[in-house]
PDB file of C-alpha atoms in Angstrom:
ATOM      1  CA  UNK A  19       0.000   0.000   0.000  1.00 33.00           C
ATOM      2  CA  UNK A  20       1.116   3.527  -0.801  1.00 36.00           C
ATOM      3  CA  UNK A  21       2.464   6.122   1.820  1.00 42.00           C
ATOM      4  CA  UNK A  22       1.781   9.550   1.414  1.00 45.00           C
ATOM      5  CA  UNK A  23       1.712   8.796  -2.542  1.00 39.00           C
ATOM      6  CA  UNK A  24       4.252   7.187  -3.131  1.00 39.00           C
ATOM      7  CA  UNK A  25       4.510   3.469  -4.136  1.00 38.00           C
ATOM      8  CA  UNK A  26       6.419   0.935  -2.593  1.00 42.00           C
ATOM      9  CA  UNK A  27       9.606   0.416  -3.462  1.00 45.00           C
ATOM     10  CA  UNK A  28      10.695  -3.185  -5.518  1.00 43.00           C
ATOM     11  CA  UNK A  29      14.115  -4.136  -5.762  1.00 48.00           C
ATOM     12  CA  UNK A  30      16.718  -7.101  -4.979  1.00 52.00           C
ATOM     13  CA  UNK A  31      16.703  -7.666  -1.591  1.00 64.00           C
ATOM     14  CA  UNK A  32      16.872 -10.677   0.859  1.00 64.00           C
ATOM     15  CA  UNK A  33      15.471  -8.578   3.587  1.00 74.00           C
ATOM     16  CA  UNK A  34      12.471  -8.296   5.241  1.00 82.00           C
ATOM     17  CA  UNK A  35      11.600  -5.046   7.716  1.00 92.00           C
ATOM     18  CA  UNK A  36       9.189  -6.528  10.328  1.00 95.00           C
ATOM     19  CA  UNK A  37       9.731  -3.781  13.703  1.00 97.00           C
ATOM     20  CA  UNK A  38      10.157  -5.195  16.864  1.00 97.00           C
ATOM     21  CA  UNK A  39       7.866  -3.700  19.914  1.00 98.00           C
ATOM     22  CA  UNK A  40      10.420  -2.647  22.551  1.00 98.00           C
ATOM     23  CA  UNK A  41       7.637  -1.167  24.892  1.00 97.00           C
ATOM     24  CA  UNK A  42       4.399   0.136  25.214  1.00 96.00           C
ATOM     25  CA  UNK A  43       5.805   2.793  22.882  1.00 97.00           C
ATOM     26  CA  UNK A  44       8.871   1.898  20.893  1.00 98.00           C
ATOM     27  CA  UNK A  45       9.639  -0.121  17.998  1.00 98.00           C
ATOM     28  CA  UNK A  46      12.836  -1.488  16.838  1.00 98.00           C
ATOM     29  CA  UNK A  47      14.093  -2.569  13.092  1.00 98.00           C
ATOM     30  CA  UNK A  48      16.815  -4.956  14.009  1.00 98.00           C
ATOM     31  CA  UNK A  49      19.452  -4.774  11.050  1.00 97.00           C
ATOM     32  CA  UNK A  50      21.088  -7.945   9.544  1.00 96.00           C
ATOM     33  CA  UNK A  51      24.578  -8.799  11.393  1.00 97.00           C
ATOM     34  CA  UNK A  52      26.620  -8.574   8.371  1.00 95.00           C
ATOM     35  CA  UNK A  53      28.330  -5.802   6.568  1.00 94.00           C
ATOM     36  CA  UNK A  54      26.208  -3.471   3.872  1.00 94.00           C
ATOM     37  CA  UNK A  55      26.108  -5.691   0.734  1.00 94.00           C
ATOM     38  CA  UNK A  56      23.723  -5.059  -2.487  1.00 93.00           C
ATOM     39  CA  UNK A  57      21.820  -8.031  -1.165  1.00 93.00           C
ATOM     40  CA  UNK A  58      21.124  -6.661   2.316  1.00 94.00           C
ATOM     41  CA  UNK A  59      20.270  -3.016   0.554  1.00 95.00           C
ATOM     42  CA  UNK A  60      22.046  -1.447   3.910  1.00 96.00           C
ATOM     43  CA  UNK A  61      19.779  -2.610   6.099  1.00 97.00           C
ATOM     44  CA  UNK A  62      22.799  -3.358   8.605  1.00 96.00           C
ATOM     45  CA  UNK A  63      22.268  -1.296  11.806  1.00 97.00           C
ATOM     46  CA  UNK A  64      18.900  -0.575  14.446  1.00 98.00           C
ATOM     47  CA  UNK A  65      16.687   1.959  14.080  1.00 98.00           C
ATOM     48  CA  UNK A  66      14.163   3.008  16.654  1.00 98.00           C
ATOM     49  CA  UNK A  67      10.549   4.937  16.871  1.00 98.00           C
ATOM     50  CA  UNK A  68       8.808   6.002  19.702  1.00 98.00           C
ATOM     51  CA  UNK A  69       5.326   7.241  19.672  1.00 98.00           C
ATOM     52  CA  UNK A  70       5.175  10.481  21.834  1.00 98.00           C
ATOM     53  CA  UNK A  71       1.164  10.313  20.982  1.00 98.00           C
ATOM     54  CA  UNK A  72       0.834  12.484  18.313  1.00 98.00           C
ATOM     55  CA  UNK A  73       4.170  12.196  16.281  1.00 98.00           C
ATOM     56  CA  UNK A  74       7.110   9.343  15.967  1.00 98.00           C
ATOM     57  CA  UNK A  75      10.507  10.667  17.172  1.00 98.00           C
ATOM     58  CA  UNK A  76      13.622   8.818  15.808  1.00 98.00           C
ATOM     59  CA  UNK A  77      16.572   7.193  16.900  1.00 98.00           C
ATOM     60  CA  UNK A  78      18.665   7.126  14.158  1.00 98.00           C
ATOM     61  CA  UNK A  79      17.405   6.772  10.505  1.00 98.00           C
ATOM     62  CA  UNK A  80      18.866   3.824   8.722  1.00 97.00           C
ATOM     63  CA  UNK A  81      20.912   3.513   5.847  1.00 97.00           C
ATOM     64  CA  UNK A  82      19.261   4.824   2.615  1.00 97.00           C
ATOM     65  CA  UNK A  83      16.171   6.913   1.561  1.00 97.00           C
ATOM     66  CA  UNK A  84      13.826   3.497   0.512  1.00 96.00           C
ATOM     67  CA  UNK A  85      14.730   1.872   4.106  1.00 97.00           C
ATOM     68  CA  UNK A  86      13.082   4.652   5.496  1.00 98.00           C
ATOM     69  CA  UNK A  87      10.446   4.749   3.262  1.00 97.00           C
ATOM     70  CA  UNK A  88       9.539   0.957   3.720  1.00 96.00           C
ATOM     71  CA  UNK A  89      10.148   1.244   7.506  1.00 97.00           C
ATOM     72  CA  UNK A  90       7.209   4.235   7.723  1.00 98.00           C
ATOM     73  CA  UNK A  91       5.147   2.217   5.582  1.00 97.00           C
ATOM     74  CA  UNK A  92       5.355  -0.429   8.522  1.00 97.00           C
ATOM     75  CA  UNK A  93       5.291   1.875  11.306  1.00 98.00           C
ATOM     76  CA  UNK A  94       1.976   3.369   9.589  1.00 98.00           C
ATOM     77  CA  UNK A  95       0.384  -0.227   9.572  1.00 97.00           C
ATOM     78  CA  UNK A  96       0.645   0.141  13.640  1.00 97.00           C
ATOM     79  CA  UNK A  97      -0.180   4.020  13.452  1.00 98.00           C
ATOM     80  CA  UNK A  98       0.562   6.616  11.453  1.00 98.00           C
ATOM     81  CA  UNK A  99       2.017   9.464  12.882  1.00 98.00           C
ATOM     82  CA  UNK A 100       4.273  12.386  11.202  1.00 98.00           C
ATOM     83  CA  UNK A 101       8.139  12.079  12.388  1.00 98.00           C
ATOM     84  CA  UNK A 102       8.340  15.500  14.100  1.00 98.00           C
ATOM     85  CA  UNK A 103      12.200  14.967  15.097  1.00 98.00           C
ATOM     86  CA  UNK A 104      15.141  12.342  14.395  1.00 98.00           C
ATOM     87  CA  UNK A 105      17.931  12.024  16.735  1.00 98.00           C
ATOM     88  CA  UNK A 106      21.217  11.112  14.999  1.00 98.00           C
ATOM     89  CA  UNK A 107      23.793   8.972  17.275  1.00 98.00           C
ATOM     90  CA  UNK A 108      26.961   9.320  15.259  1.00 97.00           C
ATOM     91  CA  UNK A 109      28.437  10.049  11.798  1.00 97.00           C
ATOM     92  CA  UNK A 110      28.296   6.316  10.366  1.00 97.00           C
ATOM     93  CA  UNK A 111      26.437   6.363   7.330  1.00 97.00           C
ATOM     94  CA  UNK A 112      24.136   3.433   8.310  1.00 97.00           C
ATOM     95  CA  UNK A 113      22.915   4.934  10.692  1.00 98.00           C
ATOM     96  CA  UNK A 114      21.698   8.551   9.070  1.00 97.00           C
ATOM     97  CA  UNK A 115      21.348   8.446   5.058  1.00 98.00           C
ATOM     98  CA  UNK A 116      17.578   7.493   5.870  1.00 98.00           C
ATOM     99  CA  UNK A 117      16.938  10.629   7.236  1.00 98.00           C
ATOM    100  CA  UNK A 118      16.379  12.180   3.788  1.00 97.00           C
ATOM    101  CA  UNK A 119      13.083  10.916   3.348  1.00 98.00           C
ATOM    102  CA  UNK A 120      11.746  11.726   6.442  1.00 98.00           C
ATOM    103  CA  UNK A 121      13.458  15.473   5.875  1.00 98.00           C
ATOM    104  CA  UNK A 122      11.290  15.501   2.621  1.00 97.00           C
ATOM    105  CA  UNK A 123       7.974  14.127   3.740  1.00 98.00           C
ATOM    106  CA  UNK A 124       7.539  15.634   6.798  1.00 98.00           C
ATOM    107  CA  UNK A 125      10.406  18.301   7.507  1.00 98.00           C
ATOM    108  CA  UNK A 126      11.454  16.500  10.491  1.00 98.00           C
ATOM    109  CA  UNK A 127      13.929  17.883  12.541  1.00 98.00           C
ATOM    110  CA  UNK A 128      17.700  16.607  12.582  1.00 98.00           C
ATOM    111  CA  UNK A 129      19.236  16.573  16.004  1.00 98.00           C
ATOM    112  CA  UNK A 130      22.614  14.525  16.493  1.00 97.00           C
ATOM    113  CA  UNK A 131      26.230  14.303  16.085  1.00 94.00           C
ATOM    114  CA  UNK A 132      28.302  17.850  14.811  1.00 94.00           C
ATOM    115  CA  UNK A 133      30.786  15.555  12.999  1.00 95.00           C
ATOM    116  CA  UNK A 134      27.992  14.615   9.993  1.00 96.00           C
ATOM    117  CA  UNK A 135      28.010  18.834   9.669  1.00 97.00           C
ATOM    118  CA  UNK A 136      31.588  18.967   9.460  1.00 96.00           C
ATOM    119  CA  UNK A 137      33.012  15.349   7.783  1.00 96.00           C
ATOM    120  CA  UNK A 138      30.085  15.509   4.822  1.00 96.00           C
ATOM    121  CA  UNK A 139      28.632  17.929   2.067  1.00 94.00           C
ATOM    122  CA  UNK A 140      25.493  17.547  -0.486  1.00 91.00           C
ATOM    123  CA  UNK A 141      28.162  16.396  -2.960  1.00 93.00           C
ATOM    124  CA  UNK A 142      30.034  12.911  -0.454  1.00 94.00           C
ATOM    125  CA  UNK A 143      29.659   9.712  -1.659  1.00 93.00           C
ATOM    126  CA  UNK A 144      29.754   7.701   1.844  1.00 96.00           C
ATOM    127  CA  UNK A 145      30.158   4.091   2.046  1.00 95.00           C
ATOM    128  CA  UNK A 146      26.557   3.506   1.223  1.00 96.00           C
ATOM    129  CA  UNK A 147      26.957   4.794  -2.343  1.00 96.00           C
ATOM    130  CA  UNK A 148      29.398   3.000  -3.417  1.00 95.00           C
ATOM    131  CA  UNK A 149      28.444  -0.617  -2.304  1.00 95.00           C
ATOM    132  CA  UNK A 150      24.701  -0.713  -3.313  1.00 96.00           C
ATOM    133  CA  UNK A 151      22.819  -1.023  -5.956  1.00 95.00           C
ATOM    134  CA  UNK A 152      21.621   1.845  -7.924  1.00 94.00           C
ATOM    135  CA  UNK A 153      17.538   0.915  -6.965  1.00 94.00           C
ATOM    136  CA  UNK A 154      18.823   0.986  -3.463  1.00 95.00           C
ATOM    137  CA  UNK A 155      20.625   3.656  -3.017  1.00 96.00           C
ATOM    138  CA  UNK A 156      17.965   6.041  -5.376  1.00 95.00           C
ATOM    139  CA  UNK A 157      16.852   8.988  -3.902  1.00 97.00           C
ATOM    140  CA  UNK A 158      19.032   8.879  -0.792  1.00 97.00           C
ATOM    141  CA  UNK A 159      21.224  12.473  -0.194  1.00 97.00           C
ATOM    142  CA  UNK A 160      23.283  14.254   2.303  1.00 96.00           C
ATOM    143  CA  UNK A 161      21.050  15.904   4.634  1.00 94.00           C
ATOM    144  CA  UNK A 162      22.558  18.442   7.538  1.00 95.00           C
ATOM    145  CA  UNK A 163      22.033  17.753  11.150  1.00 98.00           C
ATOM    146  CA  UNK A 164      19.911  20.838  12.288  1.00 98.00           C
ATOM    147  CA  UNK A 165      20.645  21.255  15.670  1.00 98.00           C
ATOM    148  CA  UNK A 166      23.859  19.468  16.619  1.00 98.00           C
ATOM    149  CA  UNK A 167      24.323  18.346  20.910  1.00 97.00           C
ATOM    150  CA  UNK A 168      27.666  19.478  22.183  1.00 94.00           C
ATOM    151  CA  UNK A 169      26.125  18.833  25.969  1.00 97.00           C
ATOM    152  CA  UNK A 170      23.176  17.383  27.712  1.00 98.00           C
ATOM    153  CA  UNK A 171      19.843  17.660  26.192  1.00 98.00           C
ATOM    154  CA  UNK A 172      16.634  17.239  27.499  1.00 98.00           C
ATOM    155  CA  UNK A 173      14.031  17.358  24.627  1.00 98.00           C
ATOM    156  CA  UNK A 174       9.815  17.126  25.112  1.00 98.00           C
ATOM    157  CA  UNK A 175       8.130  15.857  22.229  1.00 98.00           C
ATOM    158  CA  UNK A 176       4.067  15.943  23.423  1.00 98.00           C
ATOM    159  CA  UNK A 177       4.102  14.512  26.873  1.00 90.00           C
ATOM    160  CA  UNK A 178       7.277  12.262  26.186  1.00 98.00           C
ATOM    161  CA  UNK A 179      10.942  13.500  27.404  1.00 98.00           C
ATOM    162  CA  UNK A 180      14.272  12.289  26.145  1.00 98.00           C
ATOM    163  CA  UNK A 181      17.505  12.823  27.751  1.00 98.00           C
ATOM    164  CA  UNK A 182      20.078  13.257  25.023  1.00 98.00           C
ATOM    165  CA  UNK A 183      23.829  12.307  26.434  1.00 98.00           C
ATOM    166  CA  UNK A 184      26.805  13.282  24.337  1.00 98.00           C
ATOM    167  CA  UNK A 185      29.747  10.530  25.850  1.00 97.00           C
ATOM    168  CA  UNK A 186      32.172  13.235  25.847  1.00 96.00           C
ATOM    169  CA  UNK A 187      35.416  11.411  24.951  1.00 96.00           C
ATOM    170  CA  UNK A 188      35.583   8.832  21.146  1.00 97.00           C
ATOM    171  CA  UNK A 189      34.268   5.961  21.958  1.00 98.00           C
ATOM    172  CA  UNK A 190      33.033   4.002  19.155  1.00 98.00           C
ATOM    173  CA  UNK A 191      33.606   6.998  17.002  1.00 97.00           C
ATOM    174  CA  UNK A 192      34.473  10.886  18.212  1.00 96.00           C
ATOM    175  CA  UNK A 193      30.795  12.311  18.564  1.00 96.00           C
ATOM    176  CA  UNK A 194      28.730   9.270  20.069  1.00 98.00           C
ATOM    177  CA  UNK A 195      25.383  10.432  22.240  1.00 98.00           C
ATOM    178  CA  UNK A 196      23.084   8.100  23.972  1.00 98.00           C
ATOM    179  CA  UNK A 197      19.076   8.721  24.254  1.00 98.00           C
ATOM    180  CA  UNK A 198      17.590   7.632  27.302  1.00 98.00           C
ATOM    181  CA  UNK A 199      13.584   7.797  28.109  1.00 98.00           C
ATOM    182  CA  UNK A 200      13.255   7.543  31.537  1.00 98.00           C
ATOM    183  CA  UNK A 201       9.134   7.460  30.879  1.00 97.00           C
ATOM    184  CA  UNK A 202       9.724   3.794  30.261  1.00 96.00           C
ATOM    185  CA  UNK A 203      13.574   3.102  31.075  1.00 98.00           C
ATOM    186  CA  UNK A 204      14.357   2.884  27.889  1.00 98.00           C
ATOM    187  CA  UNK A 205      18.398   3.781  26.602  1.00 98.00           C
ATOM    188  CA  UNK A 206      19.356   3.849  22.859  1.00 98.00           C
ATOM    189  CA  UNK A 207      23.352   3.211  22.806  1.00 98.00           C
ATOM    190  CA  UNK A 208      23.616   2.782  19.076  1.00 93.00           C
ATOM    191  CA  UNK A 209      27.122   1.544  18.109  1.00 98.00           C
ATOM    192  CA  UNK A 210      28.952   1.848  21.488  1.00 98.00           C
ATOM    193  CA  UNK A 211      26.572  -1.344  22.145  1.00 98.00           C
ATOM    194  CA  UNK A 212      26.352  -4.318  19.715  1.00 98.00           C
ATOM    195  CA  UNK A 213      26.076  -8.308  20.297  1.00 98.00           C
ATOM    196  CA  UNK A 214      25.351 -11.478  18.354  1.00 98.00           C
ATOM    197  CA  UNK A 215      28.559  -9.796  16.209  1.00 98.00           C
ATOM    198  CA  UNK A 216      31.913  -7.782  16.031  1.00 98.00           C
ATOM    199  CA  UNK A 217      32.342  -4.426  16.367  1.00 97.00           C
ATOM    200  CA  UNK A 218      34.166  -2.731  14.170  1.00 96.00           C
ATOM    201  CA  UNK A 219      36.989   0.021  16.454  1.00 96.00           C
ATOM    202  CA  UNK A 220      38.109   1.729  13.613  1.00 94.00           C
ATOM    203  CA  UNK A 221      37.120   5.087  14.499  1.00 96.00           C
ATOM    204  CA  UNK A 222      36.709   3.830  18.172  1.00 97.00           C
ATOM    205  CA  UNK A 223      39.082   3.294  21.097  1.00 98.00           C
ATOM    206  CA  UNK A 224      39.144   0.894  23.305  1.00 98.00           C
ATOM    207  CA  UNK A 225      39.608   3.295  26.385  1.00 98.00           C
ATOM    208  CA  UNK A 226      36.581   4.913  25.584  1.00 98.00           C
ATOM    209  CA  UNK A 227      34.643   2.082  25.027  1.00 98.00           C
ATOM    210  CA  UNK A 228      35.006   1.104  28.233  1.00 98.00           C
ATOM    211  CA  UNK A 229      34.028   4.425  29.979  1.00 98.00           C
ATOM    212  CA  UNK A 230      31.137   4.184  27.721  1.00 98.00           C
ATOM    213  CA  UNK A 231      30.659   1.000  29.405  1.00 98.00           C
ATOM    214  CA  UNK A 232      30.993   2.250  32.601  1.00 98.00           C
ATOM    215  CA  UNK A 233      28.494   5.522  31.930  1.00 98.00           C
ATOM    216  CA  UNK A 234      25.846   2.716  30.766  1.00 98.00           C
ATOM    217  CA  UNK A 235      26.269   0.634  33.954  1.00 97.00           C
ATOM    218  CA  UNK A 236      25.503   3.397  36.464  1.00 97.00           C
ATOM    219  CA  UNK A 237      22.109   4.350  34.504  1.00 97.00           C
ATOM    220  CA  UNK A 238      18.742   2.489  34.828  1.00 97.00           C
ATOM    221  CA  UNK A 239      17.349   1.165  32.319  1.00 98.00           C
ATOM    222  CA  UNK A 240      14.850  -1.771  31.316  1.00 97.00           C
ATOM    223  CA  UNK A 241      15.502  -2.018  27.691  1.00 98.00           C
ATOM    224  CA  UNK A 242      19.029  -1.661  26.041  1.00 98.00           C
ATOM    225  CA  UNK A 243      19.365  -1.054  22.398  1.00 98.00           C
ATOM    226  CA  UNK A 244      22.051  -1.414  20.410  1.00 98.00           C
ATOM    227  CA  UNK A 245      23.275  -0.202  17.202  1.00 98.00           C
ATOM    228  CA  UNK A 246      23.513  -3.820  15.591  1.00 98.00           C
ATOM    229  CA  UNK A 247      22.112  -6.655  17.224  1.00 98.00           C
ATOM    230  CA  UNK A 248      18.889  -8.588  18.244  1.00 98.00           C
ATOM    231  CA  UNK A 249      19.390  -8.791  21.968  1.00 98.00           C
ATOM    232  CA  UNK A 250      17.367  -5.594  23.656  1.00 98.00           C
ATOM    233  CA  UNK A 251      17.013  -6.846  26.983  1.00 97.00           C
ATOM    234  CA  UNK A 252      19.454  -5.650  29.989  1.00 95.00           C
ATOM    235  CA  UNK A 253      22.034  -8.077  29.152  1.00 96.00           C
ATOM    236  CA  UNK A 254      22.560  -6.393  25.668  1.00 98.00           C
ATOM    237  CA  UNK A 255      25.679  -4.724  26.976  1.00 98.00           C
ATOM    238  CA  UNK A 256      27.369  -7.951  28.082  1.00 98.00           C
ATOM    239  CA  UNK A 257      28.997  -9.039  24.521  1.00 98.00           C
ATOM    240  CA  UNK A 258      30.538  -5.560  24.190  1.00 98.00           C
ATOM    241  CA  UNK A 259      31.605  -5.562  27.851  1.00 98.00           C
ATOM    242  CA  UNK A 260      33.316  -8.917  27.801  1.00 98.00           C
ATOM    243  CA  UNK A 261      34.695  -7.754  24.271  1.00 98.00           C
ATOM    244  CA  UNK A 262      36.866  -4.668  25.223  1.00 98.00           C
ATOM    245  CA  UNK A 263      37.353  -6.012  28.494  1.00 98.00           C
ATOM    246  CA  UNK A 264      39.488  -8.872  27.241  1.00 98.00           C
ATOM    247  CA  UNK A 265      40.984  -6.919  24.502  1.00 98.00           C
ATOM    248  CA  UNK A 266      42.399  -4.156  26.354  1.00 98.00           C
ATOM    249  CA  UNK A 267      43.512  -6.643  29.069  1.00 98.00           C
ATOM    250  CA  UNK A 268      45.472  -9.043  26.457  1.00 98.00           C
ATOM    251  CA  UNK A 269      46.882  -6.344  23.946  1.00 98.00           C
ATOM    252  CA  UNK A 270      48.708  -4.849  27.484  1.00 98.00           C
ATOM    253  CA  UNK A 271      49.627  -8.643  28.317  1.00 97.00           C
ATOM    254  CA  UNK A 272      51.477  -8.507  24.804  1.00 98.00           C
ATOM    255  CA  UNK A 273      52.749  -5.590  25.010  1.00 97.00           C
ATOM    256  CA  UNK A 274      54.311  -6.395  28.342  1.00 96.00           C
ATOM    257  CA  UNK A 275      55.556  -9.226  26.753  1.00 97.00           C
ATOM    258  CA  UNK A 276      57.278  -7.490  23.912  1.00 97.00           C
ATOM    259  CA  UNK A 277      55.114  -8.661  21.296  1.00 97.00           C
ATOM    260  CA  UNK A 278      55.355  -6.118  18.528  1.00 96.00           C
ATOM    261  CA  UNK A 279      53.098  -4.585  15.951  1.00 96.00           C
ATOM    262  CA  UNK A 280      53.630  -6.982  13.324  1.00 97.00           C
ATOM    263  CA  UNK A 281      52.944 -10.444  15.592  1.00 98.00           C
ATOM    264  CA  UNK A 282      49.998  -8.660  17.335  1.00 98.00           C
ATOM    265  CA  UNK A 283      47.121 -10.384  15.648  1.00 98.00           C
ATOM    266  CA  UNK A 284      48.626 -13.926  15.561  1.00 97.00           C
ATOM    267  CA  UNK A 285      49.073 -13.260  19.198  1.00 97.00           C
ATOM    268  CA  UNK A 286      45.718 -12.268  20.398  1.00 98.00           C
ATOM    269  CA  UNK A 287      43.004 -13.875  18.195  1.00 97.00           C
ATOM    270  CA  UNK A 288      40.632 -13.373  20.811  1.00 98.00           C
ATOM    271  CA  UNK A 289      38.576 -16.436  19.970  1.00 97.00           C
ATOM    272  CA  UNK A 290      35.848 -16.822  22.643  1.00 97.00           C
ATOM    273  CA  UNK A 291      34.146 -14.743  20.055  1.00 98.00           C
ATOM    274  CA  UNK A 292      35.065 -16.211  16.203  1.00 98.00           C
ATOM    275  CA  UNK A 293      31.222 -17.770  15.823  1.00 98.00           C
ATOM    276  CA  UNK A 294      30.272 -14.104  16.203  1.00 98.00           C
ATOM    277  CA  UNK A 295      29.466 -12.725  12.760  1.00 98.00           C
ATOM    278  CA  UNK A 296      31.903 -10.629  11.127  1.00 98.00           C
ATOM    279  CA  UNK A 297      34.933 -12.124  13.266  1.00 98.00           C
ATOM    280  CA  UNK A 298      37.099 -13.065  10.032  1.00 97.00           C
ATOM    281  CA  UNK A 299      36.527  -9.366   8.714  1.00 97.00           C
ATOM    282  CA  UNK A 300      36.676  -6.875  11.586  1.00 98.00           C
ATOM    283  CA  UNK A 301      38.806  -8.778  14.400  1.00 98.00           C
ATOM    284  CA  UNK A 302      42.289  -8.986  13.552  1.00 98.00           C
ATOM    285  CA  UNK A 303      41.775  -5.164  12.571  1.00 98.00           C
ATOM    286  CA  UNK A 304      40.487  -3.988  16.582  1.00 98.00           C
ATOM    287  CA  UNK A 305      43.605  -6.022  17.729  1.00 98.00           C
ATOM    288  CA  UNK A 306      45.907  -4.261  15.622  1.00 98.00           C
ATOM    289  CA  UNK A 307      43.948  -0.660  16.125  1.00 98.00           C
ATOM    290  CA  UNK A 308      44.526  -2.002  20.174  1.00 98.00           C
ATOM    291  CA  UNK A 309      47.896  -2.376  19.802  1.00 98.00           C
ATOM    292  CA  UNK A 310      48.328   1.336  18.392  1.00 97.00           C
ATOM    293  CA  UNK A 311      46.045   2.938  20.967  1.00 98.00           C
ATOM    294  CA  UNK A 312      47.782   1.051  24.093  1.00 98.00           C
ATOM    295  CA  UNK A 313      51.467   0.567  23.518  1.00 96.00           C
ATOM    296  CA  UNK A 314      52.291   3.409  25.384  1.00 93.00           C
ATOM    297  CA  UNK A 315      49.365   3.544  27.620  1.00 89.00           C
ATOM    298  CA  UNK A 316      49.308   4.271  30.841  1.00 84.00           C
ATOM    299  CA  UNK A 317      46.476   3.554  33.153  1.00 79.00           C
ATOM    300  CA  UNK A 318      44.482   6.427  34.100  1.00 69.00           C
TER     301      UNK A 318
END
């Protein structure tokens, strides 16, 4: 059925965008645990909406204009709702490019990370561009973040409030925020949280991970959602705990040991976690990132 006039979109996918009901008012599409593939059509990462009661607010946008399209054409099947406002977590691409169609249907306000300002322009051709398929990507564009949070934020959208927490230090990239909704306990981590597969550091640090960590463990929450992954429950964190835990604590061991920069991955494989998806592609790479960040380190 059309949306707002405009027919659904039809192109090669293996996908299917089903949300997931969080809480009495938030629903989830869960991304595929893989990288962004032609197949997949970027439908990689989480995306969130919350009914406020008489508008949908955002967390995060997905990867391309038709994922956003097809996600408000589900969203409208439970209620339909304008999207007053979209809060952007971070700069990856996955996680924003969708934000053009709901900047052209319903003028919704950007509010998110200064680094998709400053890193991209109407003319950048991000990672989404260049891996998928031309019916995939059409109509997607650069849109600018309207209002970007350099401190803490505490936004009312009808009778619903969300706390908007910038992490203050890189953590999974240099500009991550949290949204928390302490209506219903609710926290949106986006990338600093992911299970069922790898991360992927390269932007991130491993120090900062942690404290992210550590931020998340001293708020309360009933639901935890990640940026990738199916697990929303209070254990979501546990993965990425265990994760950088391990991985700072072995990278130091090696270092200690004299292990150097070219032996690092053979060294630390850290294999309680190669059934994870994306192991083989993004693992040997956070050890050797590891290894940069916390030769010299010193513990703080």
């Amino acid at each position: 059925m059309a949306i707002l006039g405009l027919s659904t979109s039809v192109f090669a996918h293996d996908y299917k965008l089903e949300p997931k009901k969080i809480n009495d008012n938030t629903w989830c599409f869960l991304g595929k645990l893989e990288a962004p593939t032609k197949n997949n059509g970027g439908f990689m990462s989480n995306h969130c909406y919350v009914n406020t009661g008489k508008n949908y607010v955002l967390i995060d946008a997905g990867a391309t204009y038709e994922l956003a399209k097809q996600a408000y054409e589900k969203m409208s099947e439970i209620k339909k709702l304008p999207v007053s406002t979209i809060i952007l977590t971070h700069e990856h691409d996955d996680h924003w490019l969708g934000a053009s169609f709901y900047k052209k249907e319903f003028n919704s306000k950007l509010i998110g990370s200064s680094l998709i300002n400053k890193n991209y322009n109407e003319n950048s051709k991000t990672r989404m561009f260049k891996m998928l398929s031309e019916d995939a990507i059409k109509n997607t564009s650069i849109i600018k973040v309207d209002e970007e949070i350099k401190e803490v934020k505490t936004l009312k959208v009808d009778e619903v409030e969300f706390q908007i927490i910038p992490i203050g230090r890189k953590a999974h990239s240099s500009d991550d925020l949290f949204v928390y909704v302490p209506s219903n306990k609710t926290l949106f981590a986006s990338d600093v949280v992911m299970n069922g597969r790898i991360t992927s550091n390269r932007d991130g640090s491993v120090i900062g991970q942690l404290k992210a960590v550590e931020m998340i463990e001293k708020m309360d929450y009933n639901n935890l959602i990640p940026g990738h992954g199916f697990d929303t429950s209070k254990n979501a964190i546990n993965e990425t705990k265990q994760y950088f835990t391990l991985l700072k604590q072995r990278v130091l061991e090696a270092v200690e040991e004299e292990v150097g920069a070219a032996n690092i991955t053979k060294h630390v494989k850290m294999e309680e976690f190669k059934d994870k998806a994306l192991y083989e592609e993004l693992n040997s790479r956070n050890v050797f990132d590891a290894y940069s960040e916390l030769e010299f380190y010193e513990e703080e």
